[in-house]
Each structure stands twice: as C-alpha cells, then as structure tokens.
Amino acid sequence: MSAFIAFRTAAVSVLRPSRTQRLPPMYPFILSTSVRHMSMKHRSHPKNHQIPFEIVQLEDADGTLHHPHKLSKILETIDTDTHVVRLTSSSPPIVRIFTHAEDKARKVEVKAERKATETKRHIVNKESQMTWHTSGADFDHKVAKIHDDLSKGDVRMDVVFNPKPRVRNPLYPVMMEKVDQVMTRIADVGVEWRERDFKKGSLRLFVQSTVKKEKFKLPTQHEVEEIAHDETERQERQALRKKKREEESAKSELQRQEALAQREKEFAESGVFKS
C-alpha cells in the first residue's frame, strides 16, 4: 500500500502543470499575454504588425521615451503608405516611427556597417593540374585560367605538373623550362611562396597572389540618401499603381451594379409578369 501511495504521489508531481513563470518586476507594464505569437520569422527589427509585442514604448527621434501604449493604437496614428513603426529594442520593447526614406537609409547604414565588420581577409586555396606534355591551346588556356584566378586577389594556388600515363617524362631541364614558362606568364599577379615539391616525376608549384582585394567601403551619407530616395520613389510608384487598380476595380464594380439595376428596371417595365 505504501508503495502505491508513493507511486501516485510521484505521478501527480510529474503530471501537474507547472506555474507560469512571472516576468521580472522591472517590466510591470508587460503582462505575460503581451507577447504575441512568435511563429513569425525571427527578424531582429520587425515592423508594424510583424512586431510580436502588444505593449510597447514609443521613442522620439531625440531619445525621449513615452509611457507604454498598445501597439495597435500607435499603428492607428500613422499612414503606413508613408511611415513605418520599427522595433528598435526587445528588452524592453521599444519602437520608433520612421518615414520610408528614413527607414531605408537606416537599414542601408546598418547593413553596410555589418558587412564592413564581418568582412575579413581570408586566403582562398585553389589547384590547377596539367601534364608535362600539355601544350598548345590547352596549355595557354590553363595558364590563362591560373592568371585569372590569381588576379582576383587573396588566392593561393597549387599548380601541379603530372606525368602522362604510359608516356615517358621529358628530360629534367625541359620540365623546368615548362614550369618557368608558367611563372613568367603569371609574374604580374603571383609569386612562389614555398619551395617547389618534386616527387616521383610530379612537381607541385606553390603560388600566391600579389593582388590585394579592395576593402569594403562604407557608403557616404550622400550615397545612403540617394538609395533611400530611390526606394521612396519606388514605393510611391507602387502605391500609385495600387490606388489606380483599386479605383479601376471600384469603377468596374459600379458599372456592373448600374448595368444590373438597369436590366432589372427594364425587366420590371416590360410587364412580363403582369396579369
């Protein structure tokens, strides 16, 4: 009996739902129901109805924070064709109102800064192979490809010269002459950075590009403004096209209703059902 009571006690403790965890007291104005369904895409700064919080604080351009308000009430005060409400902080939920041009300019700046921060110089390793008997157009093509890869910058290439199956290798001086031909043609974009590796009739040439990739440059304020201006004009054109479609649709619907009313009137005046 005591074993049964112990088992029932353990089962109840496992199956009983745990209490809902309370939010920290530093955010008393945000209830547990204030966070909307989070199945949306995980954007770092969602906008308008994509914002997953019901209660937010509005921040002015000068940094002034207003008292918590419902997001839906803030959205009612703006024209979404010209402005956007953007989440700038999640803890606590803070939003700002931008024009489309300001929002686009801000995103361009953030994206450029992130790319400049994340862009790190790294060496790309590649390999090119040919035989000691590669010649003519095939040899020219392979060397041109090596030159093209090295000219892109930050590249290391292993150029491998292999024996041709069932064919005797050329004499050593002839092989070295072919290697020197390759180095002469790529001298303006690459240099040897390791000692040549010659084993069992194969030679591996280690070449490194002398071309440096240009570092990513942040756009100027003027360029950011131009991008934002172009984006604003594009959105305005989209809004005009949308408005025109809606007007044409409303006009067509009105004409349809008028035609239907006219037919009903003519049918009624025809006296078909008069006795």
Coordinates of C-alpha atoms in Angstrom, one line a residue:
M1 CA 0.0 0.0 0.0
S2 CA 2.8 2.4 0.9
A3 CA 4.5 1.6 -2.5
F4 CA 1.2 2.5 -4.3
I5 CA 0.9 5.8 -2.4
A6 CA 4.5 6.7 -3.3
F7 CA 3.9 5.9 -7.0
R8 CA 0.7 8.0 -7.1
T9 CA 2.5 11.0 -5.4
A10 CA 5.3 10.8 -7.9
A11 CA 2.9 10.6 -10.9
V12 CA 0.9 13.6 -9.7
S13 CA 4.0 15.7 -9.2
V14 CA 5.2 14.9 -12.8
L15 CA 1.8 15.4 -14.5
R16 CA 0.7 18.6 -12.6
P17 CA 1.3 21.6 -14.8
S18 CA 4.0 23.9 -13.5
R19 CA 3.1 27.5 -12.6
T20 CA 3.6 30.2 -15.2
Q21 CA 6.8 32.0 -14.6
R22 CA 6.3 35.6 -13.7
L23 CA 8.1 38.3 -15.6
P24 CA 10.8 40.3 -13.8
P25 CA 9.4 43.2 -11.8
M26 CA 11.4 45.7 -13.9
Y27 CA 8.8 45.4 -16.6
P28 CA 5.5 45.6 -14.6
F29 CA 3.6 47.0 -17.6
I30 CA 4.2 43.9 -19.8
L31 CA 1.8 41.1 -19.0
S32 CA 2.5 37.5 -19.9
T33 CA -0.2 37.9 -22.6
S34 CA 1.6 41.0 -24.1
V35 CA 3.9 38.9 -26.3
R36 CA 2.0 37.8 -29.4
H37 CA 2.6 34.5 -31.2
M38 CA 6.2 34.1 -32.1
S39 CA 5.9 31.8 -35.1
M40 CA 6.8 34.8 -37.3
K41 CA 10.2 35.0 -39.0
H42 CA 12.9 35.9 -36.5
R43 CA 13.7 39.4 -37.6
S44 CA 15.9 41.5 -35.4
H45 CA 13.9 44.6 -36.0
P46 CA 10.4 43.7 -37.3
K47 CA 8.0 46.4 -38.3
N48 CA 4.3 47.3 -38.0
H49 CA 2.1 44.2 -37.4
Q50 CA 5.2 41.9 -37.5
I51 CA 6.2 43.2 -34.1
P52 CA 5.4 40.4 -31.6
F53 CA 4.6 42.7 -28.6
E54 CA 1.2 44.2 -27.8
I55 CA 2.5 46.7 -25.3
V56 CA 5.5 48.9 -26.4
Q57 CA 7.1 52.2 -25.6
L58 CA 7.4 54.8 -28.3
E59 CA 10.8 56.6 -28.6
D60 CA 11.1 60.0 -30.3
A61 CA 14.0 60.9 -32.6
D62 CA 15.7 62.8 -29.7
G63 CA 15.6 59.7 -27.5
T64 CA 12.5 60.6 -25.4
L65 CA 10.6 57.6 -24.2
H66 CA 6.8 57.8 -23.8
H67 CA 4.7 55.7 -21.5
P68 CA 3.7 52.2 -22.6
H69 CA 1.0 52.0 -25.2
K70 CA -0.8 49.4 -27.2
L71 CA 1.0 48.8 -30.5
S72 CA -2.3 48.8 -32.3
K73 CA -3.1 52.3 -31.1
I74 CA 0.2 53.6 -32.3
L75 CA -0.3 52.0 -35.7
E76 CA -3.7 53.7 -36.0
T77 CA -1.9 57.1 -35.8
I78 CA 0.3 56.6 -38.9
D79 CA -0.2 56.2 -42.6
T80 CA 1.6 53.0 -43.5
D81 CA 2.0 54.2 -47.1
T82 CA 4.4 56.8 -45.9
H83 CA 5.6 55.8 -42.4
V84 CA 6.6 52.6 -40.6
V85 CA 6.8 51.6 -36.9
R86 CA 10.0 49.7 -36.3
L87 CA 11.0 47.7 -33.2
T88 CA 14.4 49.0 -32.1
S89 CA 14.7 47.1 -28.8
S90 CA 13.1 43.9 -27.4
S91 CA 14.1 44.3 -23.7
P92 CA 12.0 46.3 -23.1
P93 CA 10.0 46.6 -26.3
I94 CA 10.7 50.0 -27.8
V95 CA 9.6 51.3 -31.2
R96 CA 10.3 54.3 -33.4
I97 CA 8.3 55.9 -36.2
F98 CA 10.3 56.4 -39.4
T99 CA 9.4 57.7 -42.9
H100 CA 10.0 55.1 -45.5
A101 CA 13.1 57.1 -46.7
E102 CA 14.5 57.3 -43.1
D103 CA 13.8 53.5 -42.6
K104 CA 15.5 52.6 -45.8
A105 CA 18.5 54.9 -45.0
R106 CA 18.8 53.3 -41.6
K107 CA 18.8 49.8 -43.0
V108 CA 21.4 50.7 -45.6
E109 CA 23.7 52.1 -42.9
V110 CA 23.2 49.1 -40.6
K111 CA 23.8 46.6 -43.4
A112 CA 26.9 48.4 -44.6
E113 CA 28.4 48.6 -41.1
R114 CA 27.7 44.9 -40.5
K115 CA 29.3 43.9 -43.8
A116 CA 32.3 46.1 -43.1
T117 CA 32.7 44.5 -39.6
E118 CA 32.2 40.9 -40.8
T119 CA 34.4 41.2 -43.9
K120 CA 37.7 39.7 -43.0
R121 CA 40.6 39.0 -45.4
H122 CA 41.0 35.3 -46.0
I123 CA 43.1 33.3 -48.4
V124 CA 41.3 31.2 -51.0
N125 CA 43.1 27.9 -51.9
K126 CA 42.8 26.6 -55.4
E127 CA 44.5 24.0 -57.5
S128 CA 45.3 23.6 -61.2
Q129 CA 46.7 20.5 -62.9
M130 CA 48.3 19.7 -66.2
T131 CA 50.7 17.1 -67.5
W132 CA 54.3 17.6 -68.7
H133 CA 53.0 17.2 -72.2
T134 CA 50.2 19.8 -72.0
S135 CA 50.9 22.2 -74.9
G136 CA 49.4 24.5 -77.5
A137 CA 45.9 25.9 -76.9
D138 CA 45.3 23.6 -73.9
F139 CA 48.4 24.9 -72.2
D140 CA 47.5 28.5 -73.0
H141 CA 44.0 28.1 -71.6
K142 CA 45.2 26.5 -68.3
V143 CA 47.8 29.3 -67.7
A144 CA 45.2 32.0 -68.6
K145 CA 42.9 30.4 -66.0
I146 CA 45.6 30.4 -63.4
H147 CA 46.3 34.1 -64.2
D148 CA 42.6 35.0 -63.9
D149 CA 42.2 33.3 -60.5
L150 CA 45.3 35.0 -59.1
S151 CA 44.2 38.4 -60.4
K152 CA 41.1 38.2 -58.2
G153 CA 43.3 38.7 -55.2
D154 CA 43.9 36.8 -51.9
V155 CA 44.4 33.5 -53.6
R156 CA 46.9 30.7 -53.2
M157 CA 47.2 28.1 -56.0
D158 CA 48.9 24.8 -56.2
V159 CA 49.9 24.3 -59.9
V160 CA 50.6 20.6 -60.3
F161 CA 52.6 19.0 -63.2
N162 CA 51.9 15.3 -63.5
P163 CA 53.3 12.6 -65.7
K164 CA 51.2 11.5 -68.6
P165 CA 50.1 7.8 -68.3
R166 CA 52.2 5.4 -70.4
V167 CA 54.3 8.3 -71.7
R168 CA 57.9 8.9 -70.8
N169 CA 58.5 12.3 -68.9
P170 CA 60.6 14.9 -70.7
L171 CA 64.1 15.5 -69.5
Y172 CA 64.5 17.5 -66.3
P173 CA 65.7 20.7 -68.0
V174 CA 62.7 20.6 -70.3
M175 CA 60.3 20.1 -67.4
M176 CA 61.9 23.1 -65.6
E177 CA 61.5 25.2 -68.7
K178 CA 57.8 24.5 -68.8
V179 CA 57.5 25.5 -65.1
D180 CA 59.4 28.7 -65.8
Q181 CA 57.1 29.5 -68.7
V182 CA 54.1 29.4 -66.3
M183 CA 55.8 31.6 -63.8
T184 CA 56.8 34.1 -66.5
R185 CA 53.2 34.4 -67.7
I186 CA 51.8 34.9 -64.2
A187 CA 54.6 37.1 -62.7
D188 CA 52.5 40.2 -62.7
V189 CA 49.9 38.6 -60.4
G190 CA 51.6 35.9 -58.4
V191 CA 54.9 34.7 -56.8
E192 CA 56.1 31.4 -55.4
W193 CA 55.7 31.3 -51.6
R194 CA 57.0 27.8 -50.9
E195 CA 59.8 25.7 -52.2
R196 CA 58.8 23.5 -55.2
D197 CA 57.9 19.9 -54.3
F198 CA 59.2 17.4 -56.8
K199 CA 58.3 13.8 -56.2
K200 CA 58.1 10.7 -58.4
G201 CA 58.0 12.7 -61.6
S202 CA 55.4 15.2 -60.4
L203 CA 56.0 18.8 -59.4
R204 CA 53.9 21.0 -57.2
L205 CA 54.3 24.7 -57.6
F206 CA 53.1 26.9 -54.7
V207 CA 51.9 30.3 -56.0
Q208 CA 50.4 33.2 -54.1
S209 CA 48.5 36.1 -55.5
T210 CA 50.2 39.5 -55.1
V211 CA 46.9 41.3 -55.7
K212 CA 45.0 42.5 -52.7
K213 CA 41.3 42.6 -52.7
E214 CA 39.9 46.1 -52.2
K215 CA 38.5 46.6 -48.7
F216 CA 34.8 47.1 -48.4
K217 CA 34.0 50.8 -48.1
L218 CA 31.0 52.2 -46.2
P219 CA 28.7 54.3 -48.4
T220 CA 28.8 58.0 -47.9
Q221 CA 25.9 59.9 -46.4
H222 CA 25.1 61.2 -49.9
E223 CA 25.0 57.6 -51.3
V224 CA 22.8 56.5 -48.4
E225 CA 20.4 59.4 -49.1
E226 CA 20.3 58.6 -52.8
I227 CA 19.5 54.9 -52.1
A228 CA 16.8 55.9 -49.7
H229 CA 15.4 58.5 -52.2
D230 CA 15.2 55.8 -54.9
E231 CA 13.5 53.4 -52.6
T232 CA 10.9 56.1 -51.6
E233 CA 10.2 56.8 -55.2
R234 CA 9.8 53.1 -55.9
Q235 CA 7.3 52.7 -53.1
E236 CA 5.4 55.8 -54.1
R237 CA 5.0 54.4 -57.6
Q238 CA 3.8 51.1 -56.2
A239 CA 1.3 53.0 -54.0
L240 CA 0.0 54.9 -57.1
R241 CA -0.3 51.7 -59.1
K242 CA -2.2 50.1 -56.2
K243 CA -4.5 53.1 -55.9
K244 CA -5.2 53.1 -59.6
R245 CA -6.0 49.4 -59.6
E246 CA -8.4 49.9 -56.7
E247 CA -10.1 52.9 -58.5
E248 CA -10.5 50.9 -61.7
S249 CA -11.9 47.9 -59.7
A250 CA -14.3 50.2 -57.9
K251 CA -15.3 51.8 -61.2
S252 CA -15.9 48.4 -62.8
E253 CA -18.0 47.3 -59.9
L254 CA -20.1 50.4 -60.0
Q255 CA -20.7 50.0 -63.8
R256 CA -21.6 46.4 -63.1
Q257 CA -24.1 47.4 -60.4
E258 CA -25.6 50.1 -62.6
A259 CA -26.0 47.7 -65.6
L260 CA -27.6 45.1 -63.3
A261 CA -30.0 47.8 -61.9
Q262 CA -30.8 48.9 -65.5
R263 CA -31.7 45.4 -66.6
E264 CA -33.9 44.9 -63.5
K265 CA -35.7 48.1 -64.3
E266 CA -36.2 47.2 -68.0
F267 CA -37.4 43.7 -66.9
A268 CA -39.9 45.2 -64.5
E269 CA -41.2 47.7 -67.0
S270 CA -41.6 45.0 -69.7
G271 CA -44.7 43.7 -67.8
V272 CA -43.8 40.1 -68.4
F273 CA -45.4 39.0 -65.1
K274 CA -48.4 41.3 -65.3
S275 CA -51.8 39.5 -65.4

